């Protein structure tokens, strides 16, 4: 019985998150346009884009093998599976011990499928975009993982039913671990914001889709329905990545029983996600240009990873003392 | 003694058989026009390079003048202080053996101008390092040189007309 | 030297590519992301201008000269007219000279702002594109008010200028100068002190001074590498000397010595924007009254040119992209020139940047190419003809072509790639 | 499911069903027209006017117009320039690559009739005999408002064509 409820919940979540993420994409484009003194497209523009793309003819290059067709579907599938483990204002549906590892694994798997799909398309532009995507992927994950594991370890010290699970974020949070944790928290905010910006490829890290240099980068071969699926999966991944950052750093929730509790928490969570995405994506995209891949990787390793190590150490000292 | 006269003196000593003229246009800008025979073309270029290390090779013009082909190059010398010397070096080449020495080792940019003149007018620069076509694509018929006025130029039936009314009335 | 196995990929860059505004084809040999060698293939933009010119008379060629390139249409017209005036020995009234200076500087402002926006766009910094192009609309309005058209304003005629600058245009010009005195500091601040732009533009696509002189680089590209040459200054053109013209070098804007990278080229362009504003101001108050062209009617002009038109003339002028040279040769009794040839600033700059790009990364290619502000429509003058024999390069698919080429030229790594480029891309981060 | 509308299909009933199917799906194309710019040898007077149409003053993005980087994503092909011989192949190639419900706009005097290059043997000027063109925007260069008006006209024509009123071959009104 519980399984059927879980599946129904998952489907509802899938519909909700896809609508919300496309809505945010519209708001984001509108705000960036307003910041550039333009009027900018209507808020529902991403929905029109999605529906138009679905109705377009799809062209498959004959050098592409079957993986080219399978990759977008697999990417969407992993993103939906990811939904089951994301903390959306309440404990994730399949919350088990140590499901943070599953969450990170699925997150990177989605990117991996995109890279495989692009590589199988055979176009050198796509290959350059794919190699850039992998370089970014490898250099941004360690910083985030270190930060999340230290926070999880700190929280599990306070006695939690399921240690190392994303649901534990709602029992205790990082700010209850004493003054040293506050300093660590400040550093971790910088780390997570940089990670989020590079995850959704905004501003500095908008390199794989750099349409100027390599003609739309990774998505150069896709068109029609496959492009629509990839765009939807990517905007959902943005929402999920932002909800992880919100869950780790700003997890304050109302404790209302029953269905209204779930809905209220979900709405508060969505508001927080919009604010975090506004800072990490809209402002960042308007203010900065794009870095070279070598500079971006250099930035991710020397600045973001170093900050994450320092934050983890301070947090560990704060907790153990 | 303005810079031009001083330059002309040096040229006269080194190259006696070269005809040099200084023309001045309406608003007082002097230009030095030099006609160089084909044989002393290459060492005249070497002399220019020594005379001014930063000589600026600005343009090379190939021209079909009936029975010969003129090839002139415009140089800018001594442009550090205000009025620079504007020098035009002209040589002419008979149509039956249009061959000129290549000077891309002295002025590297001249290679591109030579490539263009080679494909447009048909002067052949021997031992030029790169004789590929610059502007004309590969499927351009071999014998035709677009800027030639004689039979080797663009034949009449290749002239297209994108629907211009007056052109039709002239019976073309 | 141990045999290093490297995997090269040849990427065709262009001809139809969102980054480049015109069709030009750079074949890049890549080692991973590093560029080993660049080969330029021009010719996609050939429209046979020189060939058409052989069938036109003097006045008709003015309309052809101005459509060589949309952005610097006034410069081409101006240089062609100067060449004809020098050949035929025609006087130009004083007031017409001042109007030529004003329109020339207005076009320089609009062309430089355009290029600043395109460079900002090419490094993904779209806000810069939108704001600089918004600022550019101001000068377009002034140009439209004076000449009647936003682009391709045919202001020039042989022996003077077509339209006069009345009182209301003067007010418009002064008001525009005041507007730019507020806006330019912000644009200058973005391009000289912003960390992203500094990170992307410093030490990328470097053209050393020796290479710039060898390749005859002109305009901001040449001056960015330290070659002190400005056609208006070295030619003592018209009334420019008494307006106080001198070449703008990177030292006056950034304070450091010229390094020949994209940053310095942008600094030279910003310096020139300030200089243009001053030139317009001086020209406005030194402009005498009087008539604006020697031959009021064009057919009188063509008749006179038929008689006077004998000999050769060279016109040199500083277009926004560099020194522009036109050569006109006329013969008595012909109403059109016998030979007309132009050389655009982009022609040497393209080969200079092609050499300068080696050793850089793929990401720098578009910015490097945009930094010399290529105007390929100027560069290709004589086109090709495809006669009966249809020889179709049946490239099935634009991108598939690159796949075929990559598989064909699967790298035979016998030759060792010696990158001639100088300076590695040192990412100085925030 | 790529819907290919067979032009001379035997039973017109089956074709009508297909066309209704497309019309129902394609009504969103008017709301989010993605533009790809093809420069076939233009003097880029028109190109800077096209980009000026996207910048704040004329702002084509408020209709959802977006400049995309690859013909695969494009709905509208904006072609400028007198189609020089070398870019002839490129233009045909890009036309074939654009997914199906697409519109071609010829911007400027050059694609319309080869403006000053009309007699040059090196350009095959009217774009019409290279690829089927839906809207010609005359002017050398046309003002950004004219280009935007051309885009709107093209979208109306596409919507009508999709509904089957205007037979796709001849130019319609």
Coordinates of N, CA and C in Angstrom, one line a residue, chain C residues 74-222:
Chain C
X74 N 30.9 55.0 -44.8 CA 31.4 56.4 -45.1 C 32.9 56.4 -45.4
X75 N 33.7 55.5 -44.6 CA 35.1 55.5 -44.8 C 35.4 55.2 -46.3
X76 N 34.8 54.1 -46.8 CA 35.1 53.7 -48.2 C 34.8 54.9 -49.2
X77 N 33.6 55.5 -48.9 CA 33.2 56.6 -49.8 C 34.2 57.7 -49.7
X78 N 34.6 58.0 -48.5 CA 35.5 59.1 -48.3 C 36.9 58.9 -49.0
X79 N 37.4 57.6 -48.8 CA 38.7 57.4 -49.4 C 38.6 57.4 -50.9
X80 N 37.6 56.8 -51.5 CA 37.4 56.7 -52.9 C 37.4 58.2 -53.5
X81 N 36.6 59.0 -52.8 CA 36.4 60.4 -53.3 C 37.8 61.1 -53.2
X82 N 38.5 60.9 -52.1 CA 39.8 61.5 -52.0 C 40.8 61.1 -53.2
X83 N 40.7 59.8 -53.5 CA 41.6 59.3 -54.5 C 41.2 60.0 -55.9
X84 N 39.9 60.1 -56.1 CA 39.5 60.7 -57.4 C 39.9 62.2 -57.4
X85 N 39.7 62.8 -56.2 CA 40.1 64.3 -56.2 C 41.6 64.5 -56.4
X86 N 42.4 63.5 -55.9 CA 43.8 63.7 -56.1 C 44.2 63.5 -57.5
X87 N 43.5 62.5 -58.1 CA 43.8 62.2 -59.5 C 43.4 63.4 -60.4
X88 N 42.2 63.8 -60.2 CA 41.7 64.9 -61.1 C 42.1 66.3 -60.7
X89 N 42.6 66.4 -59.4 CA 43.1 67.7 -59.0 C 41.9 68.6 -58.7
X90 N 40.9 68.2 -57.9 CA 39.7 69.0 -57.7 C 39.8 69.6 -56.3
X91 N 39.5 70.9 -56.2 CA 39.6 71.6 -54.9 C 38.3 71.2 -54.1
X92 N 38.5 71.2 -52.7 CA 37.3 70.9 -51.9 C 37.1 72.1 -51.0
X93 N 35.9 72.7 -50.9 CA 35.7 73.9 -50.1 C 35.9 73.5 -48.6
X94 N 36.3 74.6 -47.8 CA 36.7 74.4 -46.4 C 35.6 73.8 -45.6
X95 N 34.4 74.3 -45.8 CA 33.3 73.8 -44.9 C 33.0 72.3 -45.2
X96 N 33.2 71.9 -46.4 CA 33.0 70.4 -46.7 C 34.0 69.6 -46.0
X97 N 35.2 70.1 -45.9 CA 36.2 69.3 -45.1 C 35.8 69.1 -43.7
X98 N 35.3 70.2 -43.1 CA 34.9 70.0 -41.7 C 33.7 69.1 -41.5
X99 N 32.7 69.2 -42.5 CA 31.6 68.2 -42.4 C 32.1 66.8 -42.5
X100 N 33.1 66.6 -43.4 CA 33.6 65.2 -43.6 C 34.2 64.7 -42.3
X101 N 34.9 65.6 -41.6 CA 35.5 65.2 -40.3 C 34.4 64.8 -39.3
X102 N 33.4 65.6 -39.2 CA 32.3 65.3 -38.3 C 31.6 64.0 -38.6
X103 N 31.3 63.8 -39.8 CA 30.5 62.5 -40.1 C 31.5 61.3 -39.9
X104 N 32.8 61.5 -40.3 CA 33.8 60.4 -40.1 C 33.9 60.0 -38.7
X105 N 33.9 61.1 -37.8 CA 34.0 60.7 -36.3 C 32.8 60.1 -35.8
X106 N 31.6 60.6 -36.3 CA 30.3 60.0 -35.8 C 30.3 58.5 -36.2
X107 N 30.8 58.2 -37.4 CA 30.8 56.8 -37.8 C 31.8 56.0 -37.0
X108 N 32.9 56.7 -36.6 CA 33.9 55.9 -35.7 C 33.3 55.6 -34.4
X109 N 32.5 56.5 -33.8 CA 31.9 56.3 -32.5 C 30.9 55.1 -32.7
X110 N 30.1 55.1 -33.7 CA 29.1 54.0 -33.8 C 29.8 52.7 -34.1
X111 N 30.9 52.7 -34.9 CA 31.5 51.4 -35.2 C 32.2 50.9 -34.0
X112 N 32.9 51.8 -33.2 CA 33.6 51.3 -32.0 C 32.6 50.8 -31.0
X113 N 31.5 51.5 -30.7 CA 30.5 51.0 -29.7 C 30.0 49.6 -30.2
X114 N 29.8 49.5 -31.5 CA 29.3 48.2 -32.0 C 30.3 47.1 -31.7
X115 N 31.6 47.4 -31.9 CA 32.6 46.4 -31.7 C 32.7 46.1 -30.2
X116 N 32.7 47.1 -29.3 CA 32.7 46.8 -27.9 C 31.6 45.9 -27.5
X117 N 30.4 46.1 -28.0 CA 29.3 45.2 -27.7 C 29.5 43.8 -28.2
X118 N 30.0 43.7 -29.4 CA 30.2 42.3 -30.0 C 31.3 41.6 -29.2
X119 N 32.3 42.3 -28.8 CA 33.4 41.6 -28.0 C 32.8 41.1 -26.7
X120 N 32.0 42.0 -26.0 CA 31.3 41.6 -24.8 C 30.4 40.5 -25.0
X121 N 29.7 40.4 -26.1 CA 28.8 39.3 -26.4 C 29.6 38.0 -26.6
X122 N 30.7 38.1 -27.2 CA 31.5 36.9 -27.6 C 32.0 36.2 -26.3
X123 N 32.2 37.0 -25.2 CA 32.7 36.3 -24.0 C 31.5 36.0 -23.2
X124 N 30.3 36.0 -23.7 CA 29.1 35.6 -23.0 C 28.6 36.6 -22.1
X125 N 29.0 37.9 -22.2 CA 28.7 38.9 -21.3 C 27.6 39.8 -21.9
X126 N 26.4 39.2 -22.0 CA 25.4 39.8 -22.9 C 24.9 41.2 -22.4
X127 N 25.1 41.4 -21.1 CA 24.7 42.8 -20.6 C 25.5 43.8 -21.2
X128 N 26.8 43.6 -21.5 CA 27.6 44.6 -22.1 C 27.0 44.9 -23.5
X129 N 26.7 43.8 -24.2 CA 26.1 44.0 -25.6 C 24.9 44.9 -25.6
X130 N 24.0 44.6 -24.7 CA 22.7 45.4 -24.7 C 23.0 46.8 -24.3
X131 N 23.9 47.0 -23.3 CA 24.0 48.4 -22.9 C 24.8 49.2 -23.9
X132 N 25.9 48.6 -24.5 CA 26.6 49.5 -25.4 C 25.8 49.7 -26.7
X133 N 25.0 48.7 -27.1 CA 24.2 49.0 -28.3 C 23.1 50.0 -28.0
X134 N 22.6 50.0 -26.7 CA 21.6 51.0 -26.4 C 22.3 52.4 -26.5
X135 N 23.5 52.5 -26.0 CA 24.2 53.8 -26.0 C 24.4 54.2 -27.5
X136 N 24.6 53.1 -28.3 CA 24.9 53.4 -29.8 C 23.7 54.0 -30.5
X137 N 22.5 53.7 -30.0 CA 21.3 54.2 -30.7 C 21.4 55.7 -30.8
X138 N 22.0 56.3 -29.7 CA 22.0 57.8 -29.7 C 22.7 58.4 -30.9
X139 N 23.9 57.8 -31.2 CA 24.6 58.3 -32.4 C 23.9 58.0 -33.7
X140 N 23.2 56.8 -33.7 CA 22.5 56.5 -34.9 C 21.4 57.5 -35.2
X141 N 20.7 58.0 -34.1 CA 19.7 59.0 -34.3 C 20.3 60.2 -34.9
X142 N 21.4 60.7 -34.3 CA 22.1 61.9 -34.9 C 22.4 61.7 -36.3
X143 N 23.0 60.5 -36.6 CA 23.4 60.3 -38.0 C 22.2 60.3 -38.9
X144 N 21.1 59.7 -38.4 CA 19.9 59.7 -39.3 C 19.3 61.1 -39.5
X145 N 19.4 61.9 -38.4 CA 18.9 63.3 -38.6 C 19.7 64.0 -39.6
X146 N 21.1 63.8 -39.6 CA 21.9 64.6 -40.5 C 21.8 64.0 -41.9
X147 N 22.0 62.7 -42.0 CA 22.1 62.1 -43.4 C 20.9 61.4 -43.9
X148 N 19.9 61.2 -43.0 CA 18.7 60.6 -43.6 C 18.7 59.1 -43.5
X149 N 19.8 58.4 -43.1 CA 19.7 56.9 -43.1 C 20.6 56.5 -42.0
X150 N 20.2 55.4 -41.3 CA 21.0 54.9 -40.1 C 22.4 54.4 -40.5
X151 N 22.3 53.6 -41.6 CA 23.6 53.0 -42.1 C 23.7 53.3 -43.6
X152 N 24.8 53.3 -44.2 CA 24.9 53.6 -45.7 C 24.4 55.0 -45.9
X153 N 25.0 56.0 -45.2 CA 24.6 57.4 -45.5 C 25.5 57.9 -46.6
X154 N 24.9 58.3 -47.8 CA 25.8 58.7 -48.8 C 26.0 60.2 -48.7
X155 N 26.9 60.6 -47.8 CA 27.1 62.1 -47.6 C 28.1 62.6 -48.6
X156 N 29.0 61.8 -49.1 CA 30.2 62.3 -49.8 C 29.8 62.4 -51.3
X157 N 30.4 63.5 -52.0 CA 30.4 63.5 -53.4 C 31.8 64.0 -53.8
X158 N 32.2 63.8 -55.1 CA 33.5 64.2 -55.5 C 33.5 65.7 -55.5
X159 N 34.4 66.3 -54.7 CA 34.5 67.8 -54.6 C 33.6 68.4 -53.5
X160 N 33.2 67.5 -52.5 CA 32.5 68.2 -51.4 C 31.6 67.2 -50.7
X161 N 30.5 67.8 -50.2 CA 29.6 66.9 -49.4 C 28.2 67.2 -49.9
X162 N 27.3 66.2 -49.7 CA 26.0 66.3 -50.3 C 25.1 67.2 -49.5
X163 N 25.1 67.0 -48.2 CA 24.1 67.8 -47.3 C 24.9 68.6 -46.3
X164 N 24.2 69.7 -45.9 CA 24.9 70.6 -45.0 C 24.5 70.3 -43.6
X165 N 25.2 70.9 -42.6 CA 24.9 70.7 -41.2 C 24.3 72.0 -40.7
X166 N 23.0 72.0 -40.5 CA 22.3 73.3 -40.2 C 22.4 73.5 -38.6
X167 N 21.6 74.5 -38.2 CA 21.7 74.9 -36.8 C 21.1 73.7 -35.9
X168 N 20.0 73.1 -36.4 CA 19.4 72.1 -35.5 C 20.3 70.9 -35.4
X169 N 21.1 70.6 -36.4 CA 22.0 69.5 -36.3 C 23.1 69.8 -35.3
X170 N 23.5 71.1 -35.3 CA 24.6 71.4 -34.3 C 24.1 71.2 -32.9
X171 N 22.8 71.6 -32.7 CA 22.3 71.4 -31.3 C 22.3 69.9 -31.0
X172 N 21.8 69.1 -31.9 CA 21.7 67.7 -31.7 C 23.1 67.1 -31.4
X173 N 24.1 67.6 -32.2 CA 25.5 67.0 -31.9 C 26.0 67.4 -30.5
X174 N 25.8 68.7 -30.1 CA 26.3 69.1 -28.8 C 25.6 68.3 -27.7
X175 N 24.2 68.1 -27.9 CA 23.5 67.3 -26.9 C 24.0 65.9 -26.8
X176 N 24.3 65.3 -28.0 CA 24.8 63.9 -28.0 C 26.2 63.8 -27.3
X177 N 27.0 64.8 -27.5 CA 28.3 64.8 -26.9 C 28.2 64.9 -25.4
X178 N 27.2 65.7 -24.9 CA 27.0 65.7 -23.4 C 26.5 64.4 -23.0
X179 N 25.6 63.7 -23.7 CA 25.1 62.4 -23.3 C 26.3 61.4 -23.2
X180 N 27.2 61.4 -24.2 CA 28.3 60.5 -24.2 C 29.3 60.8 -23.1
X181 N 29.4 62.1 -22.7 CA 30.3 62.4 -21.6 C 29.9 61.7 -20.3
X182 N 28.5 61.4 -20.2 CA 28.1 60.7 -19.0 C 28.3 59.2 -19.2
X183 N 27.9 58.7 -20.4 CA 27.8 57.2 -20.6 C 29.2 56.6 -20.7
X184 N 30.1 57.2 -21.4 CA 31.4 56.6 -21.8 C 32.2 56.2 -20.5
X185 N 32.2 57.0 -19.4 CA 33.0 56.5 -18.3 C 32.5 55.2 -17.8
X186 N 31.1 54.9 -17.8 CA 30.7 53.6 -17.4 C 31.2 52.5 -18.3
X187 N 31.1 52.7 -19.6 CA 31.6 51.7 -20.5 C 33.1 51.5 -20.4
X188 N 33.8 52.6 -20.2 CA 35.2 52.5 -20.0 C 35.5 51.7 -18.7
X189 N 34.7 51.9 -17.7 CA 34.9 51.2 -16.4 C 34.7 49.7 -16.6
X190 N 33.7 49.4 -17.4 CA 33.4 47.9 -17.6 C 34.6 47.3 -18.3
X191 N 35.1 48.0 -19.4 CA 36.1 47.3 -20.2 C 37.5 47.4 -19.6
X192 N 37.7 48.3 -18.7 CA 39.1 48.4 -18.2 C 39.2 47.8 -16.8
X193 N 38.2 47.8 -16.0 CA 38.4 47.4 -14.6 C 37.5 46.2 -14.2
X194 N 36.8 45.6 -15.1 CA 35.9 44.4 -14.7 C 36.8 43.2 -14.6
X195 N 36.5 42.4 -13.6 CA 37.4 41.2 -13.4 C 37.2 40.2 -14.5
X196 N 36.0 39.9 -14.9 CA 35.8 38.8 -15.9 C 36.5 39.3 -17.2
X197 N 36.2 40.5 -17.6 CA 36.7 40.9 -18.9 C 38.3 40.9 -18.8
X198 N 38.8 41.4 -17.6 CA 40.2 41.4 -17.5 C 40.7 39.9 -17.6
X199 N 40.0 39.0 -16.9 CA 40.5 37.6 -17.0 C 40.5 37.1 -18.4
X200 N 39.4 37.4 -19.2 CA 39.3 36.8 -20.5 C 40.2 37.5 -21.5
X201 N 40.4 38.9 -21.3 CA 41.0 39.6 -22.4 C 42.5 39.8 -22.2
X202 N 43.0 39.8 -21.0 CA 44.4 40.0 -20.8 C 45.2 38.8 -21.3
X203 N 46.3 39.1 -22.0 CA 47.2 38.1 -22.5 C 46.5 37.0 -23.3
X204 N 45.5 37.3 -24.1 CA 44.9 36.3 -25.0 C 45.0 36.8 -26.4
X205 N 45.3 35.9 -27.3 CA 45.4 36.3 -28.8 C 46.4 37.5 -28.9
X206 N 47.6 37.2 -28.4 CA 48.6 38.3 -28.4 C 49.3 38.4 -29.8
X207 N 49.4 39.7 -30.3 CA 50.1 40.0 -31.5 C 51.3 40.8 -31.1
X208 N 52.5 40.2 -31.0 CA 53.7 41.0 -30.7 C 54.0 42.0 -31.7
X209 N 54.8 43.1 -31.3 CA 55.0 44.2 -32.2 C 55.7 43.8 -33.5
X210 N 56.7 42.9 -33.4 CA 57.4 42.5 -34.6 C 56.5 41.8 -35.6
X211 N 55.6 40.9 -35.0 CA 54.6 40.3 -35.9 C 53.7 41.3 -36.5
X212 N 53.3 42.3 -35.7 CA 52.3 43.4 -36.2 C 53.0 44.1 -37.4
X213 N 54.3 44.4 -37.3 CA 54.9 45.2 -38.4 C 55.1 44.3 -39.6
X214 N 55.5 43.0 -39.3 CA 55.7 42.1 -40.4 C 54.4 42.0 -41.2
X215 N 53.3 41.8 -40.5 CA 52.0 41.5 -41.1 C 51.3 42.8 -41.5
X216 N 52.0 44.0 -41.2 CA 51.4 45.2 -41.6 C 50.1 45.5 -40.9
X217 N 49.9 45.1 -39.7 CA 48.7 45.3 -39.0 C 48.4 46.8 -38.8
X218 N 47.2 47.2 -39.0 CA 46.8 48.6 -39.0 C 45.8 48.9 -38.0
X219 N 45.5 50.1 -37.7 CA 44.4 50.6 -36.9 C 44.6 50.1 -35.4
X220 N 43.4 49.9 -34.7 CA 43.6 49.5 -33.3 C 44.4 48.2 -33.1
X221 N 44.3 47.3 -34.1 CA 45.1 46.1 -34.0 C 46.6 46.4 -34.0
X222 N 47.0 47.3 -34.9 CA 48.4 47.6 -34.9 C 48.8 48.5 -33.7

